Coordinates of C-alpha atoms and ligand atoms in Angstrom, one line a residue:
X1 CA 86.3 157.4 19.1
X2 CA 85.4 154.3 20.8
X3 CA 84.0 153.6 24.0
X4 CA 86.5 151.5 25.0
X5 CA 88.7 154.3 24.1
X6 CA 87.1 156.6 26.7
X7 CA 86.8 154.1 29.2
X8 CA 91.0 153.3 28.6
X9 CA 91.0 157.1 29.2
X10 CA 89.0 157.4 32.4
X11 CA 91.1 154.4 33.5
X12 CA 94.3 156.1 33.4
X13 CA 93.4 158.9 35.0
X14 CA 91.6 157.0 37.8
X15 CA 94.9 155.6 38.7
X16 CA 96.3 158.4 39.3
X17 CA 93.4 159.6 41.4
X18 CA 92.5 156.9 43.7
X19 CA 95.7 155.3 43.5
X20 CA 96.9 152.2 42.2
X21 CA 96.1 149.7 44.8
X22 CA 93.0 150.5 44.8
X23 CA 92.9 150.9 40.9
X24 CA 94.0 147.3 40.8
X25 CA 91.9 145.9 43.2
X26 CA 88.7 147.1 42.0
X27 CA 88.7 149.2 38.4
X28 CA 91.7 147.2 36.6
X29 CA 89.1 143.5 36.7
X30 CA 85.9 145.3 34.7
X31 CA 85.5 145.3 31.4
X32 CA 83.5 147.3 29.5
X33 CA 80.6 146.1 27.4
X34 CA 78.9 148.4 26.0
X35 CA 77.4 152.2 26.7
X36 CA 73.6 151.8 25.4
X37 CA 71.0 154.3 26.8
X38 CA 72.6 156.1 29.6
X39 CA 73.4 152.8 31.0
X40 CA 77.3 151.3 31.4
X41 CA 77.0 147.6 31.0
X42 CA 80.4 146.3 32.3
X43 CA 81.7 142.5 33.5
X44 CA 83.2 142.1 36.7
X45 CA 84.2 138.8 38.3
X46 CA 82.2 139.1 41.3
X47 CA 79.3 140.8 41.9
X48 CA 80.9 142.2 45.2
X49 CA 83.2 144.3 43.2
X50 CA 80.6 145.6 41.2
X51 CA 78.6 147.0 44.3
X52 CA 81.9 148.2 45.9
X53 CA 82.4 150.2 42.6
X54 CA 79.1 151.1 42.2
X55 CA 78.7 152.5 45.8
X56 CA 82.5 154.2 46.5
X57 CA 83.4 155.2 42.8
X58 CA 80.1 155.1 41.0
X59 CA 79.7 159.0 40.7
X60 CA 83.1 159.7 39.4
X61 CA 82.7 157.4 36.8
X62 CA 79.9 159.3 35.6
X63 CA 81.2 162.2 35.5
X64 CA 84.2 161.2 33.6
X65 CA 81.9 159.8 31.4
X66 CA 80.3 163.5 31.0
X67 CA 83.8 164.6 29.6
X68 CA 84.4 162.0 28.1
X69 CA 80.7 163.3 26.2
X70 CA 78.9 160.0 27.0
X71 CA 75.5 160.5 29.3
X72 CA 75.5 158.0 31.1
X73 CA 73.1 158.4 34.1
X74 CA 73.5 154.1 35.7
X75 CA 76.7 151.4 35.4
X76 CA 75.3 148.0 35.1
X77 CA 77.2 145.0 36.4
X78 CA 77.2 141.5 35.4
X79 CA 79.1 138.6 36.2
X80 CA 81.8 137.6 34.3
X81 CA 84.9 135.2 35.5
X82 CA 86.4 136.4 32.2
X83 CA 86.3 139.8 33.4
X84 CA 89.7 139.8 34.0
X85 CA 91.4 139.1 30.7
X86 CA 89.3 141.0 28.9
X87 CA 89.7 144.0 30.7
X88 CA 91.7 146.9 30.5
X89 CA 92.3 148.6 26.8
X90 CA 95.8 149.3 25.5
X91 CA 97.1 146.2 27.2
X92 CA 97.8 148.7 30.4
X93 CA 98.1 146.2 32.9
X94 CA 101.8 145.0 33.6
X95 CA 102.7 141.6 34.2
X96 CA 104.0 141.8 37.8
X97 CA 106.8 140.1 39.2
X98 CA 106.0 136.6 40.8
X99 CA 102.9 137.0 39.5
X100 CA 100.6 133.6 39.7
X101 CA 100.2 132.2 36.6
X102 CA 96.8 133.3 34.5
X103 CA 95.6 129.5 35.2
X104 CA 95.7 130.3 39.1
X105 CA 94.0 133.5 38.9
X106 CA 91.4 131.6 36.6
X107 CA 91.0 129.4 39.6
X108 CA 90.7 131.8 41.7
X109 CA 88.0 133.9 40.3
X110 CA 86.0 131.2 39.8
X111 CA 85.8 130.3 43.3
X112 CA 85.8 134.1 43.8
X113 CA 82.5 134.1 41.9
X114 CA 80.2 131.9 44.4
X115 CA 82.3 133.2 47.5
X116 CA 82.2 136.9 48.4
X117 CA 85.7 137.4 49.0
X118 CA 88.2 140.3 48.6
X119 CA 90.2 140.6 45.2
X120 CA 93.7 138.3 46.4
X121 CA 96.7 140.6 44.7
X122 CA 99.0 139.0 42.6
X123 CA 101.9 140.8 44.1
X124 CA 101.2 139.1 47.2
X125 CA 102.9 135.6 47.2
X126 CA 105.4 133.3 49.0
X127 CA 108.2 134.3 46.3
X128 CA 107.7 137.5 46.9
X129 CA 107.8 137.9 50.8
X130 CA 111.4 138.0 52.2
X131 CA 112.1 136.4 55.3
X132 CA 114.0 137.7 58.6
X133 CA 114.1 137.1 61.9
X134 CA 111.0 139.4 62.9
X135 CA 108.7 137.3 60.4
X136 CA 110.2 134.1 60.6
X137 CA 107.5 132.3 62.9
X138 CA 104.6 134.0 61.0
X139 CA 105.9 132.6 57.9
X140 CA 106.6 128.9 58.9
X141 CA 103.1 128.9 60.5
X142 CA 101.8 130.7 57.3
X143 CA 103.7 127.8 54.9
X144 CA 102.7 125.1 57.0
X145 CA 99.3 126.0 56.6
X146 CA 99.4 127.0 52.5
X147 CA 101.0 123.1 52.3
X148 CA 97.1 122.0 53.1
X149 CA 96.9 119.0 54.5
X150 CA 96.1 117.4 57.9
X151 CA 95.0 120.7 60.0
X152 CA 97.7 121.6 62.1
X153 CA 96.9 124.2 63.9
X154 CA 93.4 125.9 64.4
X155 CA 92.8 128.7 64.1
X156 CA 96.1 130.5 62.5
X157 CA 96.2 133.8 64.1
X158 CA 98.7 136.4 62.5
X159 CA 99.0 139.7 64.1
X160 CA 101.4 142.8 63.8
X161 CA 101.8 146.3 63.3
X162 CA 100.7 148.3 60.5
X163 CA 102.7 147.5 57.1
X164 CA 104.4 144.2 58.3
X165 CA 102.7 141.8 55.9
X166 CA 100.1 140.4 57.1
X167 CA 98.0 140.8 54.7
X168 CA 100.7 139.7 52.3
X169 CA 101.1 136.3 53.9
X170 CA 97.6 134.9 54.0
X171 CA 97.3 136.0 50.4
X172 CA 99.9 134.2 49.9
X173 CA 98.7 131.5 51.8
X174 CA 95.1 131.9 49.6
X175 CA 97.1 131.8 46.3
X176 CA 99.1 128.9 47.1
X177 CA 96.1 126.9 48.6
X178 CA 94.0 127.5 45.1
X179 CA 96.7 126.7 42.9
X180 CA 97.3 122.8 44.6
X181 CA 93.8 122.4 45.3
X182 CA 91.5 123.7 42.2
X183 CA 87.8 123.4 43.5
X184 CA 88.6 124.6 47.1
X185 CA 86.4 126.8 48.3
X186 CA 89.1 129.4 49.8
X187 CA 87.4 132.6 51.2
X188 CA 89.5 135.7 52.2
X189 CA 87.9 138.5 53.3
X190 CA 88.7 141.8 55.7
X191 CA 86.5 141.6 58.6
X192 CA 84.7 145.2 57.5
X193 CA 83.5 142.8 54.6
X194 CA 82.8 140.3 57.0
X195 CA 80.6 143.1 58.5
X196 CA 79.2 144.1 55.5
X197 CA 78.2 141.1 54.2
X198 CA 76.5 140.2 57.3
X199 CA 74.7 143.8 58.0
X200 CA 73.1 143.2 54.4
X201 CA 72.2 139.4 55.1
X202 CA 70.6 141.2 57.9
X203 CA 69.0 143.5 55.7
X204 CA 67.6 141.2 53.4
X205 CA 66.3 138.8 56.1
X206 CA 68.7 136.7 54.6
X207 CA 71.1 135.3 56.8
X208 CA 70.4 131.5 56.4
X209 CA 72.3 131.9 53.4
X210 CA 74.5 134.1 55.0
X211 CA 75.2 131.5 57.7
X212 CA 75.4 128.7 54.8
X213 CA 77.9 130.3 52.6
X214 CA 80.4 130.8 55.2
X215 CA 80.0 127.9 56.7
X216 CA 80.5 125.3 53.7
X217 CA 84.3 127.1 52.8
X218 CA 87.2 125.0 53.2
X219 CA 89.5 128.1 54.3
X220 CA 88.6 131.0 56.0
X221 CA 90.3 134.0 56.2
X222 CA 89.5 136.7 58.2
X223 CA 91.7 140.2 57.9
X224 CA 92.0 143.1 60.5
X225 CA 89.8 141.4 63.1
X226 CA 90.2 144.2 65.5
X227 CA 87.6 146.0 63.2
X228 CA 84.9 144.2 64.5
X229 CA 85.4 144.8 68.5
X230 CA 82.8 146.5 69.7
X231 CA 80.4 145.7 67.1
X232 CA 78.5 143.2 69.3
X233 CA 76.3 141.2 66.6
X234 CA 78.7 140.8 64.2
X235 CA 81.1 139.1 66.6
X236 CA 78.3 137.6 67.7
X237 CA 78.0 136.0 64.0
X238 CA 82.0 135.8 64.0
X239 CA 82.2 133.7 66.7
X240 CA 79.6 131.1 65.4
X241 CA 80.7 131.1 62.0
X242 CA 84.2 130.3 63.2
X243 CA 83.2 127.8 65.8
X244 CA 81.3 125.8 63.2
X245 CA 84.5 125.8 61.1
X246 CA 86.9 124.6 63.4
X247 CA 84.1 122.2 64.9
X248 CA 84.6 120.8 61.0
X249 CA 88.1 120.8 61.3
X250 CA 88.6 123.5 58.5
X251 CA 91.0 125.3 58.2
X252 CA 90.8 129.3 59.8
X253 CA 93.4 132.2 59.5
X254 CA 92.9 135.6 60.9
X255 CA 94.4 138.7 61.3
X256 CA 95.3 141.3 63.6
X257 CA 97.1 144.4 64.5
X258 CA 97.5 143.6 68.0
X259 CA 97.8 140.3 70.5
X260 CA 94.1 139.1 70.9
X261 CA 93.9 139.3 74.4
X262 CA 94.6 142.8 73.9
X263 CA 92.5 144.0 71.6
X264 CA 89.6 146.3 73.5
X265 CA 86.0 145.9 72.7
X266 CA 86.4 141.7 71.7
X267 CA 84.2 139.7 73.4
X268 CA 86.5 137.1 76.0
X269 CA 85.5 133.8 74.5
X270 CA 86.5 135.1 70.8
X271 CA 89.5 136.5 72.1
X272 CA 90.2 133.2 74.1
X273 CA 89.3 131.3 71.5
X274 CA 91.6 132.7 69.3
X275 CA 94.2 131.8 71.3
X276 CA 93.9 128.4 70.9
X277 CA 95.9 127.6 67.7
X278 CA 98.8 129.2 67.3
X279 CA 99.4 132.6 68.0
X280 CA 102.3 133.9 65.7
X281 CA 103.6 137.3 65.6
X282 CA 105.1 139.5 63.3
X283 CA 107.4 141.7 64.9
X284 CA 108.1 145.0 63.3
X285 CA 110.9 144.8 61.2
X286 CA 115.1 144.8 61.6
X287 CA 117.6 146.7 59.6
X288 CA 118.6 143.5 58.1
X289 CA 115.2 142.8 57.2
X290 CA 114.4 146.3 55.8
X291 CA 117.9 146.0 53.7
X292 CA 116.7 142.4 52.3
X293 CA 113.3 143.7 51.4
X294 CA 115.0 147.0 49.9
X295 CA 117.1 144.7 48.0
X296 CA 114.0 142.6 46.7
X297 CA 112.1 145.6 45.5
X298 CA 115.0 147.1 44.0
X299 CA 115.2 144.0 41.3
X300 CA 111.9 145.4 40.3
X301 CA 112.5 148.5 40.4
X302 CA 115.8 148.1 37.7
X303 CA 113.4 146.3 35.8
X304 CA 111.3 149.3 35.2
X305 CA 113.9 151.9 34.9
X306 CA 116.7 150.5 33.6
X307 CA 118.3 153.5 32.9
X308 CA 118.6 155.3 36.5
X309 CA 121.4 154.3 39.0
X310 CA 121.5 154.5 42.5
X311 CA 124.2 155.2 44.9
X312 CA 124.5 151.8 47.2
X313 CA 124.5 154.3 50.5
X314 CA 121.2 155.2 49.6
X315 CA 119.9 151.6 50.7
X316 CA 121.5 151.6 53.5
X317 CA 120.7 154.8 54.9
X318 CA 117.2 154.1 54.1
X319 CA 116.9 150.9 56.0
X320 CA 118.5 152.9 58.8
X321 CA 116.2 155.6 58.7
X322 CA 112.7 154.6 57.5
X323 CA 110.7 153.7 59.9
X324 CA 109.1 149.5 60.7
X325 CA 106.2 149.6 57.9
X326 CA 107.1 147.9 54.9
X327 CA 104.7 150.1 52.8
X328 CA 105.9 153.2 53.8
X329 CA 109.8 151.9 52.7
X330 CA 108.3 150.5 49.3
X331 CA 106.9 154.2 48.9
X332 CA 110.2 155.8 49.7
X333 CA 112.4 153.4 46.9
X334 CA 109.5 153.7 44.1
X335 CA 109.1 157.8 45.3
X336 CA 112.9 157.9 44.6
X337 CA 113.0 155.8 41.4
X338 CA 110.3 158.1 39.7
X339 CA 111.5 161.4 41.1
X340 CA 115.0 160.3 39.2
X341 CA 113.6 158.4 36.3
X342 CA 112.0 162.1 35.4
X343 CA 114.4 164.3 36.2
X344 CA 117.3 162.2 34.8
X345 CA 119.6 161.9 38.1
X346 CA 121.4 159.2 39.7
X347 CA 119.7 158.4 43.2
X348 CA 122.2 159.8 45.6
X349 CA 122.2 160.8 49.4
X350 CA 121.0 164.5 48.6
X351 CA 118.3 163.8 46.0
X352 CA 117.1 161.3 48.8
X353 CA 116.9 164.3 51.4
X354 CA 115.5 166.2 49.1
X355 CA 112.8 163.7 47.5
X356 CA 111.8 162.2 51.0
X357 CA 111.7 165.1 53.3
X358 CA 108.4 164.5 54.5
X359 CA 108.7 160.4 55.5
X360 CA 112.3 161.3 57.1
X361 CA 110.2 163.6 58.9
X362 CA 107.6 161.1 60.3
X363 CA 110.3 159.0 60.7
X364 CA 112.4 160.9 62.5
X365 CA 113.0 159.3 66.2
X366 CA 112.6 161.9 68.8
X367 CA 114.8 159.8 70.9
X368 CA 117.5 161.7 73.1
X369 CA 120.8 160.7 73.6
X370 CA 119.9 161.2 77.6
X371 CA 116.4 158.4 77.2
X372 CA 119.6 156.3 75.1
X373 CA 121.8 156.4 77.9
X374 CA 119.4 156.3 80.4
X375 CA 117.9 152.7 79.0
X376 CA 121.1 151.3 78.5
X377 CA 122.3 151.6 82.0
X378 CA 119.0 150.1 83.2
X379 CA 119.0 147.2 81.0
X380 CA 122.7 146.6 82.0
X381 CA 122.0 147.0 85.7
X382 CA 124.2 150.3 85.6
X383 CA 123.8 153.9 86.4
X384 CA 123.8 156.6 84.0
X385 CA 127.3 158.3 85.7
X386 CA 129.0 154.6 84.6
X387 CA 128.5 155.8 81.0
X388 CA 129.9 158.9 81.3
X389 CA 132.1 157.8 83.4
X390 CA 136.5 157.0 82.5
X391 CA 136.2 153.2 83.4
X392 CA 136.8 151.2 80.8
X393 CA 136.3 147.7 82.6
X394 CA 134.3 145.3 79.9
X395 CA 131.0 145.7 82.1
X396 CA 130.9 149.4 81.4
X397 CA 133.0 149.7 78.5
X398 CA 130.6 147.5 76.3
X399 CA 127.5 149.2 77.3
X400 CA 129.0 152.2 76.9
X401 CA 129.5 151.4 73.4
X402 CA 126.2 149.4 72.7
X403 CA 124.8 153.2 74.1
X404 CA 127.1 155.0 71.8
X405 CA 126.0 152.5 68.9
X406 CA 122.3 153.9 69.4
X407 CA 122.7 157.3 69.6
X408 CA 124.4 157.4 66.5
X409 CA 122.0 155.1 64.6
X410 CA 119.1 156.1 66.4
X411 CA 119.5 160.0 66.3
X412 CA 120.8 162.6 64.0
X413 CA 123.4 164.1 66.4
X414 CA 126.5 164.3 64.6
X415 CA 129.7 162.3 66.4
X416 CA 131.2 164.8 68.6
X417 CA 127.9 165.9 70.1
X418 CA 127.9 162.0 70.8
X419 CA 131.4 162.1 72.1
X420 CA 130.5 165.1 74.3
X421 CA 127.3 163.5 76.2
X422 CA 129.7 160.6 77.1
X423 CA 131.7 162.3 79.6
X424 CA 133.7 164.3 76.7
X425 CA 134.8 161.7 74.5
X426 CA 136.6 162.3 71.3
X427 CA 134.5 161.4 68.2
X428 CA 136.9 158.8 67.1
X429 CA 136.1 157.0 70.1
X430 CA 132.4 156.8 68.8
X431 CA 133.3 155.5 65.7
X432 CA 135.5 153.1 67.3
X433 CA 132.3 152.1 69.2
X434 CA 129.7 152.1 66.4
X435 CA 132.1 149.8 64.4
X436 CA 132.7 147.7 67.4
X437 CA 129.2 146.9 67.7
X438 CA 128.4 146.5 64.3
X439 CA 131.4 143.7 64.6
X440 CA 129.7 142.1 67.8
X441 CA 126.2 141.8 66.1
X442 CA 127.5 139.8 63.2
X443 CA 129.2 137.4 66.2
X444 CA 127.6 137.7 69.3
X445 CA 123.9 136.7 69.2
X446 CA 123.7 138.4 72.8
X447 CA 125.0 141.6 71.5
X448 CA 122.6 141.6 68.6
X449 CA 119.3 140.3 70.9
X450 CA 120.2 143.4 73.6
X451 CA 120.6 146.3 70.8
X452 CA 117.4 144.7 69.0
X453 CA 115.7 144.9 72.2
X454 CA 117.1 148.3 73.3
X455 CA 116.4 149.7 69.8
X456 CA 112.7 148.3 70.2
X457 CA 112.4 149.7 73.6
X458 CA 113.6 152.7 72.7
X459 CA 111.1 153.3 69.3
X460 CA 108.6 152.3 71.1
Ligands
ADP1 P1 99.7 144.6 56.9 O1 98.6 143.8 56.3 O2 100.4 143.9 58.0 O3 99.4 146.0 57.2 P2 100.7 144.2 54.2 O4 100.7 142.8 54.1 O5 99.7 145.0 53.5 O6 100.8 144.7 55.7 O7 102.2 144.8 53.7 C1 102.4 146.1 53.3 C2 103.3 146.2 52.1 O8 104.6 145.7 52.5 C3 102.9 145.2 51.0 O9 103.1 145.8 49.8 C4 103.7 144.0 51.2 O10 103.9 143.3 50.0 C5 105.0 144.6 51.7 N1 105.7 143.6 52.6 C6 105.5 143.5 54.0 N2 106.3 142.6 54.5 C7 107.0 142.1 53.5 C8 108.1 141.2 53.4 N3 108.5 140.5 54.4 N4 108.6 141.0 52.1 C9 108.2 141.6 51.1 N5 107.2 142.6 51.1 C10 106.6 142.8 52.3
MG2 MG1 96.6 144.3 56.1

């Protein structure tokens, strides 16, 4: 028994612990050296990730070690950009789709090793980020900006709900950067690490270099911004680090979950400042959107299990039902894939039920038919009594079925309950409307803006 062995062994059952993201992001790039003297010598590409290891999963390392019968009472990191390839036994690590090539991620370690960035995943790339209408501006800006060049716009501010891909785009946007332009000094980090790195600077007494390392990046990329509202030195330190960049006409992208003007606790002349380059957001995601990104992650999801099946209905039911966040809609297709890889099923309407009772729970819109009816008339310039109402003039009628359209999409009431609220109909008559209005979307660009906007009203 080697110690590589045990370490291969502690490995997999970290994944499944603490979960793979953060299993790739921080276990999956050390290597292991050596076990000599109660200490674990092990290469990581930056020291950062060694600390971060260190300080969040330092002790359950150890004690896996214990089982494993090693005493090992420290972990030792050193530096190593060829932590990476050497890392991981048993050739664990699959290749993922639109993965960078191994020359970019060279690059990108390297640079990684002077600058004090977060890991960038390799999942996280233009090929791999499907467009729509809610994303569209986000992604020009974020394209225009990975084409490097003459600074267009300064800084890049991306913001959006939870799950929408921000953090996807300016990795992207990192990736892309380091693979045209080996040697430039990209820096991504979340602003906790922002934080973090400045508190120790702090610390240490050392914030010259502090100040000097941030300042002599080419790109800077600063993630979740709204973390740092209300801690009033480091936005203090924010706001001069990025007002030296863009006084050097560098390039600065940052994130964040809400408008900057309305995020609480930010100092006004960051949050104005951050309004002057371009302001893009990414709105929370459309059915059609949801169904092209279901479609994308079902390629890979066929790859890896080739043998299971799954009943088209299922897609679009899910793209109906899950809610905005593209994570939580990843979950549900690679939840379902597992769930019928082990148990040997075809993916069908019931096993979905059954597998994702929980999500379709959070999910579930607590939207009445009465809030659906009551929106629609006021966004028409109706009452509610029109709705219910016999008249089938086009101003009514088309309401009337853009109303119908959302209850049954938007709530689980079945057609006739539909058919009743609306003055009594027959439930043929609401599945005369829903396919009406599924026609008019595909035709009429008015149709489609009011239902987005009265579906986005209404979730809200
Ligand atoms: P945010 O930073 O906005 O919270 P992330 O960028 O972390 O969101 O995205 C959450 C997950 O959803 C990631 O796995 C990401 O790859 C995926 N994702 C989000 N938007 C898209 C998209 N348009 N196309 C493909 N995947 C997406
Ligand atoms: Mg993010």
């Amino acid at each position: 028994m080697s110690d590589t062995d045990a370490w291969g062994r502690i490995c997999t059952d970290m994944k499944s612990t603490i979960g793979k993201e953060a299993y790739q992001s921080w276990i999956d790039p050390l290597a292991l050296h050596k076990i000599e003297q109660g200490i674990a010598h092990f290469a990581a590409p930056t020291s950062f990730i060694g600390r971060w290891v260190d300080r969040n999963y330092g002790e359950r390392i150890r004690s896996s070690f214990a089982r494993e019968g090693y005493s090992v009472t420290r972990l030792d990191f050193s530096v190593s950009p060829a932590a990476r390839k050497a890392a991981t036994p048993a050739g664990q690590r699959s290749a993922p789709l639109n993965a960078p090539s191994a020359k970019t991620t060279a690059i990108a370690h390297a640079a990684e090793e002077e600058l004090p960035g977060s890991p960038l995943d390799p999942r996280f790339t233009f090929d791999s980020f499907v467009v729509g209408k809610p994303n569209e501006l986000a992604h020009a800006a974020a394209r225009r900006v990975a084409e490097g060049g003459e600074v267009a716009f300064n800084p890049l501010v991306l913001y959006g709900g939870v799950g929408l891909g921000k953090t996807h785009l300016m990795h992207a946007i990192a990736w892309k950067l380091q693979q045209d332009n080996p040697g430039f000094r990209v820096l991504y980090l979340s602003a906790e690490q922002f934080m973090y790195r400045f508190v120790q600077a702090l610390r240490f007494r050392d914030t010259i270099s502090f100040k000097q390392m941030f300042r002599s990046v080419d790109v800077l990329m600063v993630d979740d911004v709204q973390f740092i509202a209300g801690k009033d030195s480091t936005q203090e330190e924010f706001f001069h680090t990025f007002n030296a960049l863009i006084d050097q006409n560098k390039q600065v992208i940052i994130s964040a979950d809400r408008a900057p003007g309305e995020i609480d606790g930010m100092e006004d002349r960051i949050k104005s400042r951050l309004q002057w380059g371009l302001v893009a957001d990414i709105h929370p995601t459309d059915y059609e959107l949801r169904l092209g990104i279901l479609q994308a992650k079902l390629d890979a999801q066929r790859a890896q299990h080739p043998n299971v099946t799954i009943d088209p209905k299922v897609i679009d039911f899910l793209a109906h039902r899950i809610s905005s966040n593209v994570r939580v809609l990843e979950g549900a297709l690679t939840r379902l894939y597992a769930f019928a890889s082990l148990v040997g099923r075809h993916i069908d309407l019931d096993m979905t039920h059954e597998c994702l009772t929980d999500l379709l729970r959070a999910s579930e819109r607590k939207v009445t038919i009465e809030e659906i009816m009551r929106k629609v008339a006021e966004y028409y310039h109706l009452r509610m009594n029109d709705l219910m109402s016999a008249r089938r003039a086009r101003v009514v009628a088309r309401p009337r079925q853009v109303a119908m359209y959302l209850a049954k999409t938007l709530t689980s009431k079945s057609l006739p309950e539909i058919g009743r609220k609306f003055g009594g109909r027959d439930h043929t008559t609401v599945i005369h409307a829903v396919k009406r209005v599924e026609e008019l979307k595909q035709t009429d660009s008015q149709i489609a803006d009011d239902v987005e906007l009265l579906r986005r009203m209404l979730e809200a």
